[in-house]
Structures are given as C-alpha cells and as structure tokens.
Amino acid sequence: MRSTLIASLFTLFTLTVTGQTQNFVVNGGFEPTDCPSTGTTLFEIAPPWRDPFTSSDHYGPCTFPGSATTNNNVPPQEGDGNVGLYGYGRFGQIYNREYIIGELTTALTAGQRYRVSYWVHPVYTPQFDINAGIDGPDVLFFESYSDFTSSVQRNNYDYSSDSALHPDYTITELNEWTQVCLNFTARGYERYIALGTFRTDEEVQAELLGGNTQPTLGYYLIDNVVVQPIDEPVLTGTRELCPGGEITLTVPDGLFGEWDDGSTALTRVIDEPGTYSYGYQDGICYRVDQVVVEEVNCTPCNVYYPSAFTPNGDGTNEVWMPVFECAPIEYQLEIYDRIGNLVFQTYDRNNSWSPPADAQEGTYVAILRFTYELYGDRTVIQERVEVSLMR
C-alpha cells in the first residue's frame, strides 16, 4: 500500500513538473529573494531579471507597493512582485521605451511549439499624460544576453525586431489583470527572453484609456511570465474542398471545447470554403486553433486534339490548336514535321498553328506540355499526338 502511494505521488510530481505547469522562465513572477540593503537594480531585487537601461520599476516588499500615480495601487497578479515599463510615446524625438531581460532554464528546441503567457495591467495617470493602452508588451527571444544589443537594431532608444511577438488587440482593462497567450515555433537555442515594445509608435495600435486627448504615453505592469512547450495544433494549415462536396473536420477525443459556430461536437461537416476554428482550454491558456478550407478543382482536365485540318483557304478548318476543358496555368505547344524540324512554337494557349501556304501535306507531331490545378496541387501533363495536314 505504501509503495503504491509513493508511486502515485511520484507520478503526480512528474506530471506537475513536465506537464502544463512547467515554466522555462526563471522567476517568472519577479519575486524578490533577499531584499538587498543597498542594491536597487532589477538584477539585485528579482534575479536573474535584468534591465539594460536601469529605468524600469519593480513593485514589491523590497521596493515600494506603489501609489495612485505610479501603478494605480494595483497589487501583483500573484505573489509579491511585478514590474512596470514604459512602452509607448515619445520624449521629443526619442521613443519612450523600457525593457527587461530574463533567463530560461534551458535552451528552446528548434521546431518545437511553445507558448509564452504573461499578465498585463495598463496604468492610467492622466496628470502625467499616461493614458494609452496598446497591443503589447512585445516578447523577444534570443540566444545570449549580448544578442540584445548586437543583433537587434537600436534607433532612438528603441529596439526594433521583426521577430518579436505581441497580441493582436489593445489591452485597456483597468479593473483587472489581462492574460496574454502567444504560441510560436522555436528557431532553436533561444535562452533569454525580453519584454518591452520592439516597434515604433507608428506600428503600435494605441487606444485612449480615458479623457478626450490623443494617446500620449503608455505604461503597463507585467507579472507571471511563463514559457512552456505545447502540442501541435489540432487544426492547422489548409484543407481542400471539391465544388459541391463536403469534408469532415475532427478534433481528438476528450478535447472539450467549442467551434466558432458554438457547437461542441468533436466533428464538423464543412461544405463551404472559409476559416474554421476550435477553441479549448490548454493548460493556463485558452487556445484557438484554426484551419482554412479552400475550394479547389477536382475534375481532371480533358483536352481534345483534332486529328486533321485543311488550311486551303476555304474558311473551314484553317488552323489547328488543342481544345481545353480547363484553364492551363503554364502552356507550351511545339509542332514538328516528319523529319523532326520545329515548325511552330507558342506559350499562349490562344495561339493556333496556321501553316504557310507552302507547307507540305502529311503527318506532323504536336507535343503539348501544360500545368493545371487539381486537388489544390499543380499537375503537369505532357502529351504527344499526330496531326494530319490536308489541302
């Protein structure tokens, strides 16, 4: 009995460590360790987090709990600490930006899917022009601490990177923390994580939190940063649908969630093209996977080749060309005489062979190469036929 209990506890511990609660971020909650007697940097207060500009704010028992004009008296989302960063606006011509850099327990694996989750709370203090909610903060992963300054372009106190992740909606809720969940595929060897805004103000979606002026400055609180591996999406990519046909989308047994039309069945029959999604709880985040259904041609392309024609000037059967039941994407037609000389060539399906008046009667060889779309893929056809020229 005791051995069974120990085995069960070991299994529970293993699932907790390796399952959805696993976090690759060291001190993702910005918790202070031993309050330093003299140190004031983020690394001294909540290691191993660092602040390259030493200007971000830490709220907690080692610093200060905040106030109405600093963090709107917002307590941490969880635990005893959190940070505050500027992420939008300008001081003159300089972008008003602050960044923090954390460390992962292990390097990320190339090709593995991961989720980064963090909690955000905007601050609204109009007397200091802090009145903007934005679609951020952004998240950036990199291999070494020095990569932040060596591989990311700095411009007017702003680090820009096309690799940064960010939500596609503005965060404006002032009464509670908002969770952000972003899924990504690792390039490999990422060992550090940075949070801030890695875009210019012109690239950021900003929304006024209150008042009747334009968004000026954006400042937000961050807490509980989590990075963990996740499974591949249950819906992804594209599926092909034949005209007038149907396909069935399926999610795994036991995965309780909801389709975009509100249904909760594990299967869904689709008879129209479009984007279809399935949302479900995946660990600490609500996840939405989607698939694009495209209508494609499902009918093989038939081509009719006239066996003979009579270019004799009587107005009937004067030219020769293949007749298609589809629209070729690429097209090449070559005509050869009986001794192998090329007498006609075209890449335009609308061009026909109209031989000159001195062309000899007899049998010619037509070689046709064309591509067309079938079941969503390009299909290549090459055919050789004989054509009789008669006067």
Coordinates of C-alpha atoms in Angstrom, one line a residue:
M1 CA 0.0 0.0 0.0
R2 CA 2.8 2.4 0.9
S3 CA 4.7 1.7 -2.2
T4 CA 1.6 2.3 -4.3
L5 CA 1.1 5.6 -2.6
I6 CA 4.7 6.7 -3.2
A7 CA 4.4 5.7 -6.8
S8 CA 1.2 7.7 -7.2
L9 CA 2.9 10.8 -5.6
F10 CA 5.9 10.4 -7.8
T11 CA 3.6 10.3 -10.9
L12 CA 1.8 13.4 -9.7
F13 CA 5.1 15.2 -9.2
T14 CA 6.3 14.2 -12.6
L15 CA 3.1 15.4 -14.3
T16 CA 3.4 18.7 -12.4
V17 CA 7.0 19.3 -13.5
T18 CA 6.7 18.1 -17.1
G19 CA 3.1 19.0 -17.8
Q20 CA 1.2 22.2 -18.4
T21 CA 2.5 23.8 -15.1
Q22 CA 6.1 23.6 -16.3
N23 CA 7.8 27.0 -16.7
F24 CA 11.0 27.6 -18.6
V25 CA 11.3 31.2 -17.2
V26 CA 13.4 31.6 -14.1
N27 CA 11.5 33.7 -11.5
G28 CA 8.7 34.5 -14.0
G29 CA 6.8 36.3 -11.2
F30 CA 9.6 38.8 -10.5
E31 CA 9.6 37.6 -6.8
P32 CA 12.3 39.3 -4.7
T33 CA 14.7 36.9 -2.9
D34 CA 16.6 38.6 -0.1
C35 CA 16.0 42.3 -0.1
P36 CA 19.4 44.0 -0.8
S37 CA 20.5 46.5 1.8
T38 CA 21.9 48.9 -0.8
G39 CA 21.2 47.4 -4.3
T40 CA 18.5 49.0 -6.4
T41 CA 18.8 47.3 -9.8
L42 CA 16.3 44.8 -11.0
F43 CA 19.0 42.1 -11.0
E44 CA 19.7 42.7 -7.4
I45 CA 16.0 42.8 -6.4
A46 CA 14.5 40.0 -8.6
P47 CA 17.3 38.0 -10.2
P48 CA 18.0 36.8 -12.8
W49 CA 16.0 39.6 -14.5
R50 CA 18.0 42.5 -15.8
D51 CA 17.2 46.0 -17.0
P52 CA 19.6 47.2 -19.7
F53 CA 18.6 50.9 -19.1
T54 CA 18.2 50.5 -15.3
S55 CA 15.0 52.6 -15.6
S56 CA 12.2 50.0 -15.2
D57 CA 10.2 49.9 -11.9
H58 CA 9.8 46.9 -9.5
Y59 CA 6.9 46.8 -7.1
G60 CA 7.1 44.7 -4.0
P61 CA 8.3 44.5 -0.4
C62 CA 11.9 45.3 -1.4
T63 CA 11.0 48.4 -3.4
F64 CA 7.6 50.0 -2.8
P65 CA 4.0 48.8 -3.1
G66 CA 3.2 51.7 -5.5
S67 CA 0.7 54.6 -5.3
A68 CA -2.2 56.1 -7.2
T69 CA 0.2 57.9 -9.5
T70 CA 2.8 55.1 -10.1
N71 CA 0.9 51.9 -10.5
N72 CA -2.7 52.9 -9.6
N73 CA -2.3 50.9 -6.4
V74 CA -2.6 47.7 -8.4
P75 CA -1.3 44.7 -6.4
P76 CA 0.7 41.9 -8.2
Q77 CA -1.4 39.5 -10.2
E78 CA 0.1 36.8 -8.0
G79 CA 2.9 36.6 -5.4
D80 CA 4.8 39.6 -4.0
G81 CA 6.4 41.3 -7.1
N82 CA 5.8 42.7 -10.5
V83 CA 7.4 45.2 -12.9
G84 CA 6.3 48.4 -14.7
L85 CA 7.5 49.5 -18.1
Y86 CA 7.0 52.4 -20.5
G87 CA 6.1 51.1 -23.9
Y88 CA 4.6 53.8 -26.0
G89 CA 5.0 57.5 -26.7
R90 CA 7.9 59.9 -27.2
F91 CA 10.1 62.3 -25.2
G92 CA 10.8 64.7 -28.1
Q93 CA 12.2 62.7 -30.9
I94 CA 13.1 59.7 -28.7
Y95 CA 10.8 56.8 -28.2
N96 CA 9.9 56.2 -24.6
R97 CA 10.9 52.6 -24.1
E98 CA 11.9 50.4 -21.2
Y99 CA 13.0 46.7 -21.4
I100 CA 13.6 43.8 -19.1
I101 CA 15.5 40.6 -19.9
G102 CA 15.0 37.2 -18.2
E103 CA 16.6 33.8 -18.5
L104 CA 15.2 30.4 -19.4
T105 CA 16.0 27.2 -17.5
T106 CA 17.1 25.6 -20.8
A107 CA 17.5 26.5 -24.4
L108 CA 14.5 26.0 -26.6
T109 CA 14.4 23.2 -29.2
A110 CA 14.3 24.1 -32.9
G111 CA 10.9 23.2 -34.4
Q112 CA 9.2 22.7 -31.1
R113 CA 5.9 24.6 -30.4
Y114 CA 5.9 26.8 -27.3
R115 CA 3.6 29.1 -25.5
V116 CA 4.5 32.4 -23.8
S117 CA 2.0 33.6 -21.3
Y118 CA 2.1 36.8 -19.2
W119 CA -0.3 39.1 -17.4
V120 CA -0.6 42.8 -18.2
H121 CA -2.2 45.7 -16.5
P122 CA -2.2 49.2 -18.1
V123 CA -1.7 52.3 -15.8
Y124 CA -3.8 55.4 -16.2
T125 CA -2.5 58.6 -14.7
P126 CA -3.7 61.5 -17.0
Q127 CA -1.9 64.2 -14.9
F128 CA 1.3 62.7 -16.3
D129 CA -0.1 62.0 -19.8
I130 CA 0.0 58.2 -19.2
N131 CA -3.3 57.4 -21.0
A132 CA -2.6 54.8 -23.7
G133 CA -3.5 51.1 -23.9
I134 CA -1.5 49.3 -26.6
D135 CA -1.3 45.9 -28.3
G136 CA 1.7 44.9 -26.1
P137 CA 4.0 44.5 -24.5
D138 CA 6.1 42.5 -27.0
V139 CA 8.2 39.4 -26.3
L140 CA 11.5 38.7 -28.0
F141 CA 13.6 35.5 -27.6
F142 CA 17.4 35.3 -28.3
E143 CA 20.4 33.1 -27.7
S144 CA 22.6 35.2 -25.5
Y145 CA 22.3 38.4 -23.4
S146 CA 24.7 40.2 -25.8
D147 CA 22.4 39.4 -28.7
F148 CA 20.0 42.1 -27.4
T149 CA 22.5 44.8 -28.3
S150 CA 24.4 43.2 -31.1
S151 CA 21.7 41.7 -33.3
V152 CA 18.7 44.0 -32.6
Q153 CA 18.8 47.4 -34.3
R154 CA 18.7 50.3 -31.9
N155 CA 17.1 53.5 -33.1
N156 CA 16.4 56.5 -30.8
Y157 CA 16.2 54.4 -27.6
D158 CA 14.0 51.9 -29.4
Y159 CA 15.0 48.3 -30.2
S160 CA 13.2 47.1 -33.4
S161 CA 12.8 43.5 -34.3
D162 CA 10.5 41.7 -36.7
S163 CA 10.9 38.5 -34.6
A164 CA 9.0 40.0 -31.6
L165 CA 5.6 38.5 -30.6
H166 CA 2.7 40.7 -29.4
P167 CA -1.0 40.4 -29.0
D168 CA -3.2 41.5 -32.0
Y169 CA -5.5 43.6 -29.7
T170 CA -5.1 46.5 -27.4
I171 CA -5.1 45.9 -23.7
T172 CA -7.3 48.5 -22.0
E173 CA -8.9 46.8 -18.9
L174 CA -8.2 49.0 -15.9
N175 CA -10.1 47.0 -13.3
E176 CA -8.2 43.7 -13.6
W177 CA -5.1 42.0 -15.0
T178 CA -5.3 40.7 -18.6
Q179 CA -3.6 37.5 -19.6
V180 CA -1.8 37.4 -22.9
C181 CA -1.1 34.0 -24.5
L182 CA 1.0 33.7 -27.7
N183 CA 2.1 30.5 -29.5
F184 CA 5.2 30.2 -31.5
T185 CA 7.7 27.7 -33.0
A186 CA 11.3 28.0 -31.7
R187 CA 14.1 28.6 -34.1
G188 CA 16.4 26.8 -31.6
Y189 CA 18.9 27.7 -28.9
E190 CA 16.9 30.6 -27.5
R191 CA 17.9 31.0 -23.9
Y192 CA 16.8 34.6 -23.0
I193 CA 13.5 36.4 -23.1
A194 CA 13.0 40.2 -23.3
L195 CA 9.8 42.1 -22.7
G196 CA 9.1 45.6 -24.0
T197 CA 7.9 47.3 -27.2
F198 CA 10.0 46.4 -30.2
R199 CA 8.1 48.5 -32.6
T200 CA 7.8 52.2 -33.4
D201 CA 4.8 54.2 -32.2
E202 CA 3.5 54.2 -35.8
E203 CA 3.5 50.4 -35.8
V204 CA 1.7 50.1 -32.4
Q205 CA -2.1 50.0 -32.0
A206 CA -2.8 52.6 -29.3
E207 CA -6.1 53.3 -27.7
L208 CA -7.1 56.2 -25.3
L209 CA -7.8 54.9 -21.8
G210 CA -9.7 58.0 -20.8
G211 CA -10.1 61.7 -21.3
N212 CA -10.5 63.5 -24.6
T213 CA -6.9 63.8 -25.8
Q214 CA -4.8 61.6 -28.1
P215 CA -2.9 58.7 -26.6
T216 CA 0.4 60.1 -25.3
L217 CA 2.3 57.7 -23.1
G218 CA 1.8 54.0 -22.4
Y219 CA 2.9 52.4 -19.2
Y220 CA 2.0 48.8 -18.2
L221 CA 2.6 46.4 -15.4
I222 CA 3.8 42.8 -16.1
D223 CA 3.6 39.7 -13.9
N224 CA 3.8 35.9 -14.1
V225 CA 5.7 35.2 -17.3
V226 CA 5.5 31.6 -18.4
V227 CA 7.1 29.8 -21.3
Q228 CA 6.2 26.1 -21.8
P229 CA 6.2 23.5 -24.6
I230 CA 2.8 22.8 -26.2
D231 CA 1.3 20.2 -28.5
E232 CA 0.9 20.8 -32.2
P233 CA -2.5 22.5 -33.1
V234 CA -5.5 20.2 -33.6
L235 CA -6.4 22.3 -36.6
T236 CA -3.8 23.9 -38.9
G237 CA -3.0 24.6 -42.5
T238 CA -5.4 24.2 -45.3
R239 CA -7.9 21.6 -46.4
E240 CA -9.3 21.2 -49.9
L241 CA -13.0 21.2 -50.7
C242 CA -14.4 20.0 -54.1
P243 CA -17.2 22.1 -55.5
G244 CA -20.5 20.8 -54.3
G245 CA -18.7 18.4 -51.9
E246 CA -18.0 18.2 -48.2
I247 CA -15.2 17.4 -45.8
T248 CA -15.2 16.5 -42.1
L249 CA -13.0 18.3 -39.5
T250 CA -12.1 16.3 -36.4
V251 CA -10.6 17.1 -33.1
P252 CA -9.2 14.5 -30.6
D253 CA -11.4 12.6 -28.3
G254 CA -11.6 14.1 -24.8
L255 CA -10.7 17.6 -26.0
F256 CA -13.6 19.6 -24.7
G257 CA -14.0 22.9 -26.5
E258 CA -16.2 24.9 -28.9
W259 CA -16.2 25.5 -32.7
D260 CA -16.6 29.1 -34.0
D261 CA -20.3 28.4 -34.6
G262 CA -20.9 27.5 -31.0
S263 CA -21.1 23.7 -31.5
T264 CA -19.2 21.4 -29.1
A265 CA -19.1 18.1 -31.2
L266 CA -15.7 16.5 -31.9
T267 CA -16.5 16.5 -35.7
R268 CA -17.9 19.2 -38.0
V269 CA -19.0 18.7 -41.6
I270 CA -17.9 21.6 -43.9
D271 CA -19.5 22.3 -47.3
E272 CA -18.3 25.8 -47.9
P273 CA -14.8 27.4 -48.1
G274 CA -13.7 29.6 -45.2
T275 CA -11.7 29.8 -42.0
Y276 CA -12.9 27.4 -39.2
S277 CA -11.6 27.5 -35.6
Y278 CA -11.9 25.4 -32.5
G279 CA -11.2 26.9 -29.0
Y280 CA -10.3 24.9 -25.9
Q281 CA -8.5 25.3 -22.6
D282 CA -4.9 24.3 -22.9
G283 CA -3.2 24.4 -19.5
I284 CA -3.2 28.0 -18.3
C285 CA -4.3 29.5 -21.6
Y286 CA -7.4 29.3 -23.7
R287 CA -6.2 28.2 -27.2
V288 CA -7.8 28.7 -30.5
D289 CA -6.6 26.6 -33.5
Q290 CA -7.9 27.2 -37.0
V291 CA -7.9 25.7 -40.5
V292 CA -8.5 27.3 -43.8
V293 CA -10.8 25.4 -46.2
E294 CA -10.3 26.2 -49.8
E295 CA -12.4 25.3 -52.8
V296 CA -10.3 23.5 -55.4
N297 CA -10.7 21.9 -58.8
C298 CA -11.4 18.2 -58.5
T299 CA -12.1 17.4 -62.2
P300 CA -9.2 16.1 -64.4
C301 CA -8.5 18.4 -67.4
N302 CA -9.6 16.8 -70.7
V303 CA -8.0 18.0 -73.9
Y304 CA -9.4 17.4 -77.4
Y305 CA -6.9 17.2 -80.3
P306 CA -8.3 17.5 -83.8
S307 CA -6.8 14.7 -85.8
A308 CA -6.6 16.7 -89.1
F309 CA -7.2 20.2 -90.6
T310 CA -7.3 21.7 -94.1
P311 CA -5.6 25.1 -94.4
N312 CA -6.7 25.5 -98.0
G313 CA -8.3 29.0 -97.8
D314 CA -11.9 27.9 -97.9
G315 CA -12.5 29.3 -94.4
T316 CA -13.1 25.9 -92.8
N317 CA -10.6 24.1 -90.5
E318 CA -7.9 26.6 -91.5
V319 CA -5.9 26.4 -88.2
W320 CA -5.1 23.8 -85.6
M321 CA -5.0 24.0 -81.8
P322 CA -5.9 21.9 -78.8
V323 CA -9.3 22.5 -77.2
F324 CA -9.2 22.5 -73.3
E325 CA -11.9 21.9 -70.7
C326 CA -9.8 23.7 -68.1
A327 CA -7.6 26.8 -67.9
P328 CA -3.9 25.9 -68.0
I329 CA -1.6 27.7 -65.7
E330 CA 1.5 27.1 -67.9
Y331 CA 1.4 26.2 -71.6
Q332 CA 3.8 25.2 -74.3
L333 CA 3.0 23.8 -77.8
E334 CA 5.5 22.6 -80.3
I335 CA 4.9 21.3 -83.9
Y336 CA 7.4 19.2 -85.7
D337 CA 7.5 18.0 -89.3
R338 CA 8.2 14.4 -90.4
I339 CA 12.0 14.8 -90.3
G340 CA 12.0 16.5 -86.8
N341 CA 12.2 20.2 -87.8
L342 CA 10.4 22.6 -85.4
V343 CA 7.8 24.4 -87.5
F344 CA 5.7 26.1 -84.8
Q345 CA 6.0 27.0 -81.1
T346 CA 3.9 29.0 -78.7
Y347 CA 3.4 29.6 -75.0
D348 CA 0.0 31.2 -75.4
R349 CA -2.9 28.8 -75.4
N350 CA -4.9 31.2 -77.6
N351 CA -2.4 31.0 -80.4
S352 CA -3.2 28.5 -83.1
W353 CA -1.0 26.9 -85.8
S354 CA -1.7 28.4 -89.2
P355 CA 0.9 26.9 -91.5
P356 CA 2.2 28.9 -94.5
A357 CA 0.7 28.1 -98.0
D358 CA 3.8 26.1 -99.0
A359 CA 3.6 23.8 -96.0
Q360 CA 3.7 20.2 -97.2
E361 CA 0.8 17.9 -96.7
G362 CA 1.3 14.9 -94.4
T363 CA 1.6 13.9 -90.8
Y364 CA 3.1 16.3 -88.2
V365 CA 3.8 15.7 -84.5
A366 CA 2.4 18.0 -81.8
I367 CA 4.0 18.0 -78.3
L368 CA 1.9 19.7 -75.6
R369 CA 3.1 20.5 -72.1
F370 CA 0.8 22.2 -69.6
T371 CA 0.1 22.5 -65.9
Y372 CA -3.3 23.0 -64.2
E373 CA -4.6 22.8 -60.7
L374 CA -6.0 19.6 -59.4
Y375 CA -6.9 19.0 -55.7
G376 CA -5.0 22.1 -54.8
D377 CA -1.7 21.0 -56.4
R378 CA -0.2 21.7 -59.8
T379 CA -0.5 18.8 -62.1
V380 CA 1.9 18.6 -65.1
I381 CA 0.7 17.0 -68.3
Q382 CA 2.8 16.2 -71.4
E383 CA 1.2 14.6 -74.4
R384 CA 2.3 13.7 -78.0
V385 CA -0.2 13.5 -80.8
E386 CA -0.1 13.2 -84.6
V387 CA -1.8 15.8 -86.8
S388 CA -2.6 15.4 -90.5
L389 CA -2.3 18.5 -92.7
M390 CA -4.5 18.1 -95.8
R391 CA -5.1 20.6 -98.6

